[in-house]
Amino acid sequence: MIIIPREKPAAQDLNSYYLKIDKLLEHYQGALGTGGIYFKSPTAEAVVFFDEDNLLNSYYKDKKEEFKGDASLRKINETASKNNYSVTVYYILPERVYYWANLSNAEQLYSDLSSEFTDLEALIKKMENERITGYIDVKLNQNSGGGLLFLYNGEVIGGASARGEGELDRSVEYRDDLIKRSREVGGIFNVKKIQLSEITTLSKSIAVKAAPSVSQASKPAPPNKSKERPAKEKDPQRILNMLSDLLVLLEKLVKSNKRVKVDFETLLNKQFVEKVDQYDFLDPFAAEFKYAGGKVTFTGRATQGELVKSILECVKDMAAGLGMTAVFRKYLATWKKNYTDEIIDFNIEI
């Protein structure tokens, strides 16, 4: 089972029999910037992940063998015409593509944890506290299947059933059902960690023809690499809702602290003033960004990324200044669940 975030395809129902794989990859590197190409036949499946500059990783699996990296790319080329793969192309956000590309390179962190001694929900909480990037492989007893839970900086960003076809389920209900079933029938948990800072790229020459020996490129592709391709805009109102919900939580925390004598909006505006040199749209006198009565309004021209970054910096600085960072993080569990996609898209760490 190959996991790839299968959103609306950029192209689908292509056939590898008439495709030149190297030209296909080169085309979509230019057209999409970041993404994955999925190959599926009755006997095998494979995927190649890419960004604008590099082929990031590849994975191939059939009934007898599996390969990753350069060997996988060679295998795809060797079998492209005879296997008649159905080919689908997916755009993957730059912030996410390095995670999915490196999934097959994950290293064992904890092995064979028994549900008799380890509760799955508590294990997820531990991963959250340690800000682990990787996944939890859940194998349930009594032939009850299991599944994978994918983690990015400790946050569950989705899951996939062991009996499924590799579809990504981002719902909280999937995770909660897996926790419930693990308590009912028991099972074994394995945790694997992804080192995003150690990503290597593939040898592009393999895409042209299978060479007898190749060396793997060592140029790293950092997960937070800034791309010239503009980030896909999110729903503006949802971004404002995310920021207002975050500020509401901080306001509740500040009001609960009897040592704080100044009202929350005054403290917030003071924080904005300190950031004006870097983010002029936070100037309280210009009022492009305004928080009042638990609601956020924004009339400026800053990008969504700039806006989110500026408010996150203010929130973190305020919490730290009040000595409440650790307590504030405990308030954020529901907020993080509600805005998991945005947290990944904007690389939010709080």
C-alpha positions in Angstrom: 0.0 0.0 0.0 1.5 3.3 -1.1 0.3 6.4 0.7 0.0 9.7 -1.2 -2.3 12.6 -0.4 -4.7 12.0 -3.2 -6.5 15.4 -3.7 -8.1 16.4 -7.0 -5.7 15.1 -9.7 -3.8 17.5 -12.0 -3.9 14.7 -14.6 -5.3 11.2 -14.6 -6.1 8.1 -16.7 -2.7 8.4 -18.5 -1.1 5.2 -19.7 2.6 4.5 -19.2 2.7 2.5 -22.5 2.9 5.7 -24.5 4.6 7.9 -21.9 8.2 8.9 -21.6 8.7 8.9 -17.9 11.5 11.4 -17.8 9.6 13.9 -20.0 6.5 13.4 -17.9 8.4 14.2 -14.7 10.2 17.2 -16.3 6.9 18.6 -17.5 5.1 18.5 -14.2 8.1 19.8 -12.3 7.6 22.9 -14.4 3.8 22.9 -14.4 3.1 22.1 -10.8 6.4 22.8 -8.9 5.8 20.2 -6.2 3.8 16.9 -6.4 3.7 13.2 -6.9 3.1 10.9 -9.8 1.3 7.6 -9.0 1.6 4.5 -11.1 -0.9 1.6 -10.7 -1.3 -1.7 -12.4 -3.0 -5.0 -11.4 0.4 -6.3 -10.3 2.3 -3.3 -9.0 2.2 0.3 -7.9 4.8 3.0 -7.5 5.1 6.7 -6.9 7.7 9.5 -7.7 7.8 12.7 -5.6 9.3 15.9 -7.0 9.9 19.6 -6.5 10.9 22.2 -9.1 14.5 21.3 -8.9 14.8 17.6 -7.9 13.2 14.2 -7.9 12.9 13.8 -4.2 12.1 10.1 -3.7 10.5 7.1 -5.4 8.9 3.9 -4.1 7.9 0.7 -6.0 6.1 -2.4 -4.8 4.7 -5.5 -6.5 3.7 -8.9 -5.2 7.3 -10.2 -5.0 9.6 -7.2 -4.3 9.8 -3.6 -3.4 12.4 -0.8 -4.1 12.9 2.8 -3.1 15.0 5.7 -4.2 17.1 5.3 -7.4 16.3 1.5 -7.6 12.6 2.3 -7.6 13.0 4.8 -10.4 14.9 2.3 -12.5 12.2 -0.3 -11.9 9.4 2.1 -13.0 11.3 2.8 -16.3 12.0 -0.9 -16.9 8.3 -1.9 -16.4 6.5 1.2 -17.8 5.7 -0.3 -21.2 4.9 -3.9 -20.3 2.9 -3.1 -17.1 0.7 -0.5 -18.7 0.4 1.6 -15.5 -2.5 3.8 -15.0 -0.8 7.2 -14.2 -2.2 9.9 -12.0 -0.5 13.2 -11.2 -1.1 15.1 -8.0 -0.1 18.6 -6.9 1.2 18.5 -3.3 1.8 21.7 -1.3 5.5 22.6 -1.0 5.1 22.5 2.8 4.0 18.8 2.6 5.8 17.2 -0.2 9.0 16.6 1.7 7.1 14.8 4.4 5.4 12.4 2.0 8.5 11.9 -0.1 10.5 10.8 2.9 7.8 8.5 4.4 9.5 5.4 3.1 12.8 6.5 4.8 11.3 6.7 8.3 13.5 5.2 11.0 12.3 3.1 13.9 11.8 5.1 17.1 9.7 2.7 19.3 9.0 -0.9 18.4 6.4 -3.4 19.4 4.7 -1.4 22.1 1.9 -3.5 23.5 -1.5 -2.0 24.2 -1.4 -3.9 27.5 1.1 -1.4 28.7 0.7 1.5 26.3 -2.5 3.4 25.6 -2.7 4.7 22.0 -4.2 8.0 22.9 -1.4 8.5 25.5 1.2 7.6 22.9 -0.2 10.2 20.5 0.0 12.7 23.3 3.6 11.8 23.9 4.4 12.3 20.2 2.7 15.7 20.4 4.8 16.8 23.4 8.0 15.6 21.7 6.9 17.2 18.4 7.7 14.0 16.5 7.4 14.0 12.7 6.7 10.4 11.4 3.9 7.9 11.9 2.4 5.3 14.2 1.8 1.9 12.7 -1.1 0.3 14.6 -1.7 -3.5 14.3 -4.8 -4.7 16.0 -5.4 -8.1 17.5 -8.2 -10.6 16.6 -7.7 -10.0 12.9 -9.2 -6.5 13.3 -6.8 -4.8 10.9 -5.3 -1.5 12.1 -3.9 1.5 10.3 -1.4 4.3 10.2 -1.5 7.7 11.9 0.7 10.4 10.3 2.4 13.0 12.5 3.9 16.3 11.6 5.6 18.2 14.5 3.5 16.1 16.8 0.1 16.8 15.2 -1.9 14.0 13.7 -2.4 15.1 10.1 -4.3 12.1 8.8 -4.5 8.3 8.8 -4.9 5.3 6.5 -6.6 2.0 7.1 -4.5 -1.2 6.8 -7.3 -2.6 4.7 -7.8 0.4 2.5 -6.2 1.4 -0.8 -4.0 4.0 0.6 -6.6 6.8 0.8 -5.7 9.5 3.4 -8.4 10.1 6.0 -7.9 13.5 7.8 -10.9 13.2 10.0 -10.7 13.2 13.8 -13.2 10.4 13.7 -10.7 8.0 12.1 -8.2 8.6 14.8 -10.7 8.3 17.6 -12.1 5.1 16.1 -8.6 3.6 15.9 -8.0 4.5 19.6 -11.3 3.0 20.6 -10.7 -0.3 18.7 -7.1 -0.6 20.1 -8.7 -0.5 23.6 -11.3 -3.0 22.8 -9.2 -5.7 21.1 -5.6 -4.6 21.9 -2.7 -4.5 19.5 0.9 -3.5 18.8 2.2 0.0 18.1 5.4 0.9 16.1 6.5 4.5 15.9 8.8 5.7 13.1 10.4 9.1 12.8 11.2 11.1 9.7 14.3 13.3 9.7 13.2 16.0 7.2 16.6 17.7 7.5 18.3 14.7 6.0 16.4 14.4 2.7 18.4 13.4 -0.3 17.4 13.6 -4.0 17.5 11.1 -6.8 19.8 10.9 -9.8 17.9 12.6 -12.6 19.8 10.5 -15.2 17.9 7.4 -14.1 14.7 8.9 -15.5 16.3 8.8 -19.0 17.6 5.3 -18.9 18.5 2.6 -16.4 22.3 3.0 -15.7 24.3 0.1 -14.3 25.6 2.2 -11.5 24.5 5.6 -10.2 25.3 7.8 -7.3 22.7 9.4 -5.2 22.7 13.2 -5.2 23.6 14.7 -1.8 22.0 18.1 -2.2 19.5 18.4 0.6 16.0 19.6 -0.1 15.0 21.3 3.1 11.3 20.9 4.1 10.8 24.6 4.5 12.4 25.6 1.3 10.9 28.8 -0.1 9.6 28.3 -3.6 9.2 31.0 -6.3 5.9 29.4 -7.1 3.3 31.3 -5.1 1.5 29.3 -2.3 -2.0 28.3 -3.0 -4.4 30.7 -1.3 -6.6 29.4 1.5 -10.1 30.5 2.2 -9.5 34.1 3.6 -12.4 33.9 6.1 -11.1 30.5 7.5 -7.7 32.1 8.0 -9.2 35.0 9.9 -11.3 32.5 11.9 -8.2 30.5 12.8 -6.4 33.7 14.0 -9.5 34.9 16.0 -9.9 31.5 17.7 -6.2 31.6 18.6 -6.5 35.1 20.1 -9.7 34.2 22.0 -7.8 31.4 23.7 -5.0 33.7 24.6 -7.4 36.3 25.9 -9.1 33.7 28.1 -5.7 32.7 29.5 -4.7 36.3 30.2 -8.0 37.1 31.9 -7.6 34.1 34.1 -4.3 35.5 35.4 -5.1 37.8 38.3 -1.6 39.3 38.2 -2.3 40.9 34.8 -4.0 44.2 35.5 -4.2 45.6 31.9 -7.0 44.6 29.6 -6.2 42.1 26.8 -6.7 44.4 23.8 -4.3 47.0 25.3 -1.6 44.3 25.8 -2.2 43.0 22.2 -1.9 46.5 20.7 1.3 47.1 22.6 2.6 43.9 21.1 1.6 45.1 17.7 3.5 48.3 18.1 6.7 46.4 18.9 6.2 44.6 15.5 5.3 47.5 13.4 8.8 47.9 11.9 8.6 44.4 10.6 4.8 44.2 9.9 3.4 47.7 9.1 -0.1 46.4 8.8 -0.2 45.7 12.5 0.0 49.4 13.3 -3.0 49.9 15.8 -3.5 53.5 14.5 -3.9 52.3 10.9 -6.2 49.5 12.1 -5.7 47.3 9.1 -5.7 44.4 11.5 -8.1 44.6 14.4 -9.2 42.2 17.1 -12.2 43.1 19.2 -15.0 41.1 20.9 -13.5 37.8 19.9 -13.5 38.7 16.1 -10.7 39.5 13.7 -11.0 41.9 10.7 -8.2 42.6 8.2 -8.3 45.2 5.4 -4.6 45.2 4.5 -2.8 43.7 1.5 -0.4 41.4 3.2 -0.2 37.8 2.0 -1.8 35.1 4.1 1.6 33.8 5.0 2.8 37.2 6.3 -0.4 37.7 8.3 -0.3 34.3 9.9 3.4 34.6 10.7 3.0 38.1 12.3 0.1 37.1 14.6 1.8 33.8 15.6 4.9 35.8 16.6 2.8 38.2 18.6 1.0 35.4 20.3 4.1 33.5 21.2 5.9 36.7 22.4 2.9 37.6 24.6 2.6 34.2 26.2 6.4 34.1 26.8 6.4 37.6 28.2 3.7 36.6 30.7 5.5 33.4 31.6 2.5 31.4 30.3 3.8 29.5 27.3 3.6 26.0 28.8 0.0 26.6 30.1 -1.1 28.2 26.8 0.0 25.1 24.8 -2.4 23.0 26.9 -5.2 25.3 25.7 -4.5 24.6 22.1 -5.5 20.9 21.6 -8.9 21.6 20.1 -7.6 24.6 18.1 -4.9 22.4 16.5 -7.4 19.7 15.6 -9.7 22.2 13.9 -7.0 23.8 11.9 -4.7 20.9 11.1 -4.4 21.6 7.4 -3.6 25.2 8.0 -1.0 24.3 10.6 0.8 22.2 8.0 0.3 24.6 5.1 1.8 27.6 7.0 4.3 25.5 9.0 2.9 26.8 12.3 4.8 25.9 15.4 3.4 27.0 18.7 
